[in-house]
Coordinates of C-alpha atoms in Angstrom, one line a residue:
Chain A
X1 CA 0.0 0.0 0.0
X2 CA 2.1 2.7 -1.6
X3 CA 0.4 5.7 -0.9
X4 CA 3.0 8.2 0.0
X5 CA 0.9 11.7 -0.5
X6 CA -1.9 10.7 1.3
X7 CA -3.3 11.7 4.8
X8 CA -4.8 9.0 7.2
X9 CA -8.0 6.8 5.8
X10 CA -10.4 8.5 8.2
X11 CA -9.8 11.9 6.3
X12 CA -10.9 10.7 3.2
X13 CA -13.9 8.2 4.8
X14 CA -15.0 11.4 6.6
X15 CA -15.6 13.1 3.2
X16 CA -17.2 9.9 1.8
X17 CA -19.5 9.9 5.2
X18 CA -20.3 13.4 4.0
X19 CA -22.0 12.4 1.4
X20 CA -23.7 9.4 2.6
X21 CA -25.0 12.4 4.8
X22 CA -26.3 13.8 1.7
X23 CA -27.9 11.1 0.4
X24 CA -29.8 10.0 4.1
X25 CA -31.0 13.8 3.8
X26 CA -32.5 13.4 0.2
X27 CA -34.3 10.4 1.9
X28 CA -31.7 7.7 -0.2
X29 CA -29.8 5.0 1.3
X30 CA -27.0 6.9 2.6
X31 CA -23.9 5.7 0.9
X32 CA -21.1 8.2 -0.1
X33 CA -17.9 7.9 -2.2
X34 CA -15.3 9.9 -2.9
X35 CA -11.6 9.5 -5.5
X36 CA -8.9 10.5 -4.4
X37 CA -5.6 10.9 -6.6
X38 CA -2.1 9.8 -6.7
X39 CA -1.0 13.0 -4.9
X40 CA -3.4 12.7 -2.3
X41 CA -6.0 15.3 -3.2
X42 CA -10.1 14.7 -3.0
X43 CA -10.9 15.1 -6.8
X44 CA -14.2 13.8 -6.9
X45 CA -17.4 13.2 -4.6
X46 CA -20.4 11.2 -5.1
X47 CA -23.8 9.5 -3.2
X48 CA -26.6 7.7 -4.1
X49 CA -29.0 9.2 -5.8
X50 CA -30.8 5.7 -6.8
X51 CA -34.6 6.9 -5.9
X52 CA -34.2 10.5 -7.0
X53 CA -32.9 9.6 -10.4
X54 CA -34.7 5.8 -11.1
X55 CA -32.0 4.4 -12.3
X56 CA -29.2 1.9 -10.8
X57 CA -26.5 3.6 -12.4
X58 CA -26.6 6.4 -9.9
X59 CA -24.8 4.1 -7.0
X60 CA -22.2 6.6 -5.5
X61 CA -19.1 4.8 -6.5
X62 CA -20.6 5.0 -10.1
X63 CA -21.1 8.9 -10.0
X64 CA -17.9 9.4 -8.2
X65 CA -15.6 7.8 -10.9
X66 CA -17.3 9.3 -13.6
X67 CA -16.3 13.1 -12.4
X68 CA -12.9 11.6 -11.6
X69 CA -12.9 10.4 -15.7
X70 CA -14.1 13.8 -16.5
X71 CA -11.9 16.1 -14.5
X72 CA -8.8 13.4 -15.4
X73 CA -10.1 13.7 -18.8
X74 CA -9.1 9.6 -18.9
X75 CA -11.0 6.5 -18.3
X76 CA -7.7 5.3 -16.7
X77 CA -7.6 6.7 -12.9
X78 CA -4.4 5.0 -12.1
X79 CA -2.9 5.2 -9.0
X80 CA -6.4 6.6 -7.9
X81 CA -8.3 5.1 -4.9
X82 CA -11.5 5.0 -4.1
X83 CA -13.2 5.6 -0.8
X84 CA -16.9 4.6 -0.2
X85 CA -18.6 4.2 3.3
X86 CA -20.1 0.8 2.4
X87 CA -18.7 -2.3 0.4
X88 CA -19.1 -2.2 -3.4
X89 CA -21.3 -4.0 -5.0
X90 CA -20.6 -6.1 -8.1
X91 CA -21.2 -3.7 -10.7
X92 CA -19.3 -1.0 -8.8
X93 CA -16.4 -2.8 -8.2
X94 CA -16.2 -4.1 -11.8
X95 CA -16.3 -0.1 -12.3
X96 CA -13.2 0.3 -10.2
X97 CA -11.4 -2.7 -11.9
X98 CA -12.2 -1.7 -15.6
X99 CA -11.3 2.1 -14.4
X100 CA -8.1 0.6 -13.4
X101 CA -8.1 2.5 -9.9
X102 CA -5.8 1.3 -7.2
X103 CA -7.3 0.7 -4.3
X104 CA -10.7 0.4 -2.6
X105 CA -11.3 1.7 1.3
X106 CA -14.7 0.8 2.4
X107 CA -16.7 1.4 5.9
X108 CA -19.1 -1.5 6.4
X109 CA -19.2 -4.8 4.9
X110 CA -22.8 -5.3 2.3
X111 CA -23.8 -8.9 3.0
X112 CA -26.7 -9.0 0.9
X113 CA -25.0 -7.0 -1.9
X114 CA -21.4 -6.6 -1.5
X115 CA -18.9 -8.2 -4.4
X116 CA -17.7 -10.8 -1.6
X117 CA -21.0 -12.7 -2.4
X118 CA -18.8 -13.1 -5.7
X119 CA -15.3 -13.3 -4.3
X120 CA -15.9 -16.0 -1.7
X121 CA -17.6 -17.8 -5.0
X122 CA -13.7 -17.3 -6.6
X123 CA -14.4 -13.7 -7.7
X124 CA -11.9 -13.1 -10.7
X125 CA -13.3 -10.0 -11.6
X126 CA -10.5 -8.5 -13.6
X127 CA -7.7 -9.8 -12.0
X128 CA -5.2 -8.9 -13.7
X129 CA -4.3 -5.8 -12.5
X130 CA -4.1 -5.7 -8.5
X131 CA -6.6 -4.0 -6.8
X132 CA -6.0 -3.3 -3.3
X133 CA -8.8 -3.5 -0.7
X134 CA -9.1 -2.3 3.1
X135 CA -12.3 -3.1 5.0
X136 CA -13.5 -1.4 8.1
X137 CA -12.6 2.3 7.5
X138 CA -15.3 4.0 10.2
X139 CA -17.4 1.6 9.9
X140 CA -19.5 2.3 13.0
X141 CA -20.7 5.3 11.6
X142 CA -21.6 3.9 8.0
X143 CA -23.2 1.4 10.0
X144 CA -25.1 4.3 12.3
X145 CA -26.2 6.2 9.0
X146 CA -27.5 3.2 6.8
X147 CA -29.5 2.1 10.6
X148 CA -31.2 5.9 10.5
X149 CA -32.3 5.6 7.5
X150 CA -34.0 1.9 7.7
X151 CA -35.7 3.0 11.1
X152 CA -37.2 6.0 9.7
X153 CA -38.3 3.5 6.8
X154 CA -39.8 1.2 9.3
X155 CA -41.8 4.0 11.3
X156 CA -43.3 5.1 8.0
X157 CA -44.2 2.0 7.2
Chain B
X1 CA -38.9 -18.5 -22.5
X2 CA -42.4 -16.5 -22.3
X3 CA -42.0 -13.6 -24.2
X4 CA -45.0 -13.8 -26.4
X5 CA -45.2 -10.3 -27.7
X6 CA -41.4 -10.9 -29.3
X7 CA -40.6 -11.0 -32.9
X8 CA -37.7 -13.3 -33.2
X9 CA -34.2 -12.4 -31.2
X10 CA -32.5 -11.9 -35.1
X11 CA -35.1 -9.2 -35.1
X12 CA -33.5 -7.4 -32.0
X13 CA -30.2 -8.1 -32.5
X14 CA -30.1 -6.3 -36.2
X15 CA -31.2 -3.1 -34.3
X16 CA -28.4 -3.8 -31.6
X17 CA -26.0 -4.9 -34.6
X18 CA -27.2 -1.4 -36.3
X19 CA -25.8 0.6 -32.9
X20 CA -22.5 -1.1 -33.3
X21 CA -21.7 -0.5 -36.3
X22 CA -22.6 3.3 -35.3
X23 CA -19.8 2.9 -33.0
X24 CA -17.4 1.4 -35.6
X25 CA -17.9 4.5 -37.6
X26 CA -16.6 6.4 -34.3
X27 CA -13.5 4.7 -34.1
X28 CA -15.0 2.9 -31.7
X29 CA -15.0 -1.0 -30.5
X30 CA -18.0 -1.8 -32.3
X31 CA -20.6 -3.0 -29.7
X32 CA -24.4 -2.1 -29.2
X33 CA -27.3 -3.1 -27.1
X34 CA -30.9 -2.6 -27.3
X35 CA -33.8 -2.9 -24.2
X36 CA -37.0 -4.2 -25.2
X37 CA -39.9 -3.9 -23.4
X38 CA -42.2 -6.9 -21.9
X39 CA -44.9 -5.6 -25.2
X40 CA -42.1 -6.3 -27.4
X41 CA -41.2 -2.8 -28.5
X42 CA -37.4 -1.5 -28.5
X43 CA -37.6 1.3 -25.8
X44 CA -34.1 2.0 -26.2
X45 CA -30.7 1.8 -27.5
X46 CA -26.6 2.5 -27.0
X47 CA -24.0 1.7 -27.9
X48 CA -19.8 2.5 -26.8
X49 CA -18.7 5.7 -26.5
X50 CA -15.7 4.4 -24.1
X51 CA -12.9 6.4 -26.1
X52 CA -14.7 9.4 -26.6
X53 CA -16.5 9.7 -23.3
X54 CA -13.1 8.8 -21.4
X55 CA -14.9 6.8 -19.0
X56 CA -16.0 3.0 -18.6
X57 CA -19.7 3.8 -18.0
X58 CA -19.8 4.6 -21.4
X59 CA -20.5 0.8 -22.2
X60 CA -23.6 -0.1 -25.2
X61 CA -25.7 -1.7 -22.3
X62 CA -24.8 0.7 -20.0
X63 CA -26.3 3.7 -22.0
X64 CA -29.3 1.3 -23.1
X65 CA -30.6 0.9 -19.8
X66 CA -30.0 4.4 -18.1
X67 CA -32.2 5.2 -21.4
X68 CA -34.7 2.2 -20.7
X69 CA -34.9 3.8 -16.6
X70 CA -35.1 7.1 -17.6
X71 CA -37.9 6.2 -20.3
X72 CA -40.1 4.0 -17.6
X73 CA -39.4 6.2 -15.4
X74 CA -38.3 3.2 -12.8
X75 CA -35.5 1.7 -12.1
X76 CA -36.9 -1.8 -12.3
X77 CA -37.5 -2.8 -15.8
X78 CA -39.2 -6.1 -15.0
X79 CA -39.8 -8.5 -17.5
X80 CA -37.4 -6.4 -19.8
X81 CA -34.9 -8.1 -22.2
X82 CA -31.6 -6.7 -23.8
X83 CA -29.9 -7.5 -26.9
X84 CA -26.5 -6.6 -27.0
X85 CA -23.9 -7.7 -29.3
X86 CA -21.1 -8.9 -27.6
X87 CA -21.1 -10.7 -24.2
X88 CA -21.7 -8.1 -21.3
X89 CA -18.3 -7.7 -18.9
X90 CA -19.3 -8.1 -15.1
X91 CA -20.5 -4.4 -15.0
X92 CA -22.8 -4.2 -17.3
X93 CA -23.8 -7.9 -15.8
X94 CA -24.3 -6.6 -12.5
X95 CA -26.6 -3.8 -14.1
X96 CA -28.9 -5.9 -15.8
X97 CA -29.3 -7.6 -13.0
X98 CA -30.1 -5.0 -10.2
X99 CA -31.8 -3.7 -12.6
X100 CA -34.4 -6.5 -12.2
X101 CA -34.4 -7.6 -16.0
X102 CA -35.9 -10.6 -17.4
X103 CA -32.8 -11.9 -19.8
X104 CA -30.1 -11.0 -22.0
X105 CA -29.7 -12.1 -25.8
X106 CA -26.2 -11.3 -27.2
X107 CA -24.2 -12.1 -30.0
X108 CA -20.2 -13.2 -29.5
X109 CA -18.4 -14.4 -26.9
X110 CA -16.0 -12.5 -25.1
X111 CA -13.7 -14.5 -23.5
X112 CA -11.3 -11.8 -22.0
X113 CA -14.0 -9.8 -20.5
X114 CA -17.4 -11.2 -20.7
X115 CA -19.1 -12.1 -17.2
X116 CA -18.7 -15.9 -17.7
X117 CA -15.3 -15.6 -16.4
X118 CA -16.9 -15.4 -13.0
X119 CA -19.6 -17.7 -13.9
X120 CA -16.8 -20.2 -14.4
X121 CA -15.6 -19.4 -11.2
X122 CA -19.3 -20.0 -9.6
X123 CA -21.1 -16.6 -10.0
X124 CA -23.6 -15.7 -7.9
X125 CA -24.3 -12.1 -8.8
X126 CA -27.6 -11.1 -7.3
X127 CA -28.9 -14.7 -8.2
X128 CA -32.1 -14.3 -6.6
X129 CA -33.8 -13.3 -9.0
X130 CA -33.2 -15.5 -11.8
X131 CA -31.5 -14.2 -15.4
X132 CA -32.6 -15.9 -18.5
X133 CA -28.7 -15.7 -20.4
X134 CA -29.1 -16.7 -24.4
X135 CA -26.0 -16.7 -26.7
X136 CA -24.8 -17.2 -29.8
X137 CA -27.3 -14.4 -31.9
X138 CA -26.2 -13.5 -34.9
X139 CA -22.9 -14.3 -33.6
X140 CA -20.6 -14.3 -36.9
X141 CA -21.9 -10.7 -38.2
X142 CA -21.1 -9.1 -34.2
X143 CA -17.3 -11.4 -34.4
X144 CA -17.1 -9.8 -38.1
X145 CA -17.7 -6.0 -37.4
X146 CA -15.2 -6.5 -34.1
X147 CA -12.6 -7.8 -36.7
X148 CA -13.3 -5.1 -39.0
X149 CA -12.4 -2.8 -35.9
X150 CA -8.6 -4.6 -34.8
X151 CA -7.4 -4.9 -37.9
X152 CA -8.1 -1.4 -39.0
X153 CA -6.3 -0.5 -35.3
X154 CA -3.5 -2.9 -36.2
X155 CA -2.5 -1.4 -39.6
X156 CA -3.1 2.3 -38.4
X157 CA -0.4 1.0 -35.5

């Protein structure tokens, strides 16, 4: 884990729990992402804006990358990393591998969606470049957030 | 199989086939992808703009469905089919499936990308709902217009 420019995890999960913030106050499941580049500079921010927009494409990992492609002006954010408050899904983290990205940080683990359904099933996902992955980044909170926004589901229920 | 509204899946797949080669004319790998609706009807269609967008998300089936969301206005295009000519990678796999579609037609194999390399491994990509997966349509004229693309790369090189 190479990452020479950058400050501690929990600076970067703090602006990914941001977001998530966002998204719990637009009443969506709050997940938040952000990029971050070689150098160690936030250049991208996303959440999920699944409901609002009614489509599946608007995961926050998804929108995140996209403005990193856009501001990089290349499909091809090596050396980036990603940070997102809960695990990726499949179709996110094939995102991240295709984007070519260097690492993944994530908050809570997704047992019902996360790409480990896939990995302990022999995920090989694009495995031919090395992605890195650490688990666990504030977790608690992620945890706290997605909790919020399912009781507040319930209770309307 | 119950899609009684359908013409035949040659039917789909010339419209999907019609989209790649709009992306061959774009100096683009020549791939496209159509969504048809439970009635039978095309709904919408993409194909990639991966090189000229600079981003991954740029994938045929990728633009088809954000069009087929936007178009239902739902993320959940139930009993929804897409044709697309060239196996989908995991991404666009994942897609289809969260986004609650009936099946996927497509043309060629893609054995470097294509989402089978996980199935080989024992996918289990949101398999709770279950993906009708039919291959092999129209398969020479989607391996032919691919062709067309490398070796026009490969002489320019």
């Amino acid at each position: 884990m190479n990452r020479p420019f950058f400050k501690d995890d929990c600076f970067y999960m703090e602006h990914a729990l941001a977001q998530a913030q966002k998204a719990l106050k637009s009443d969506e499941v709050p997940i938040g992402a952000v990029v971050v580049c070689p150098k160690g500079k936030i250049i991208s921010r996303g959440y999920n804006k699944v409901a609002q927009k009614g489509c599946q494409i608007e995961h926050a990992e998804m929108t995140a990358i996209k403005k990193a492609c856009k501001k990089l002006g290349d499909w091809r954010l090596e050396g980036c990393w990603i940070y997102v408050t809960l695990e990726p899904c499949s179709m996110c983290f094939s995102f991240i591998k295709l984007s070519r990205m260097a690492g993944v940080v994530y908050g809570a683990d997704s047992p019902l969606f996360g790409y480990h359904l896939d990995k302990d099933a022999g995920l090989r996902l694009y495995n031919r470049n090395a992605l890195e992955i650490v688990r666990g980044v504030c977790e608690k909170r992620s945890v706290s957030l997605l909790k919020q926004f399912f009781k507040k589901k319930r209770n309307k229920g």
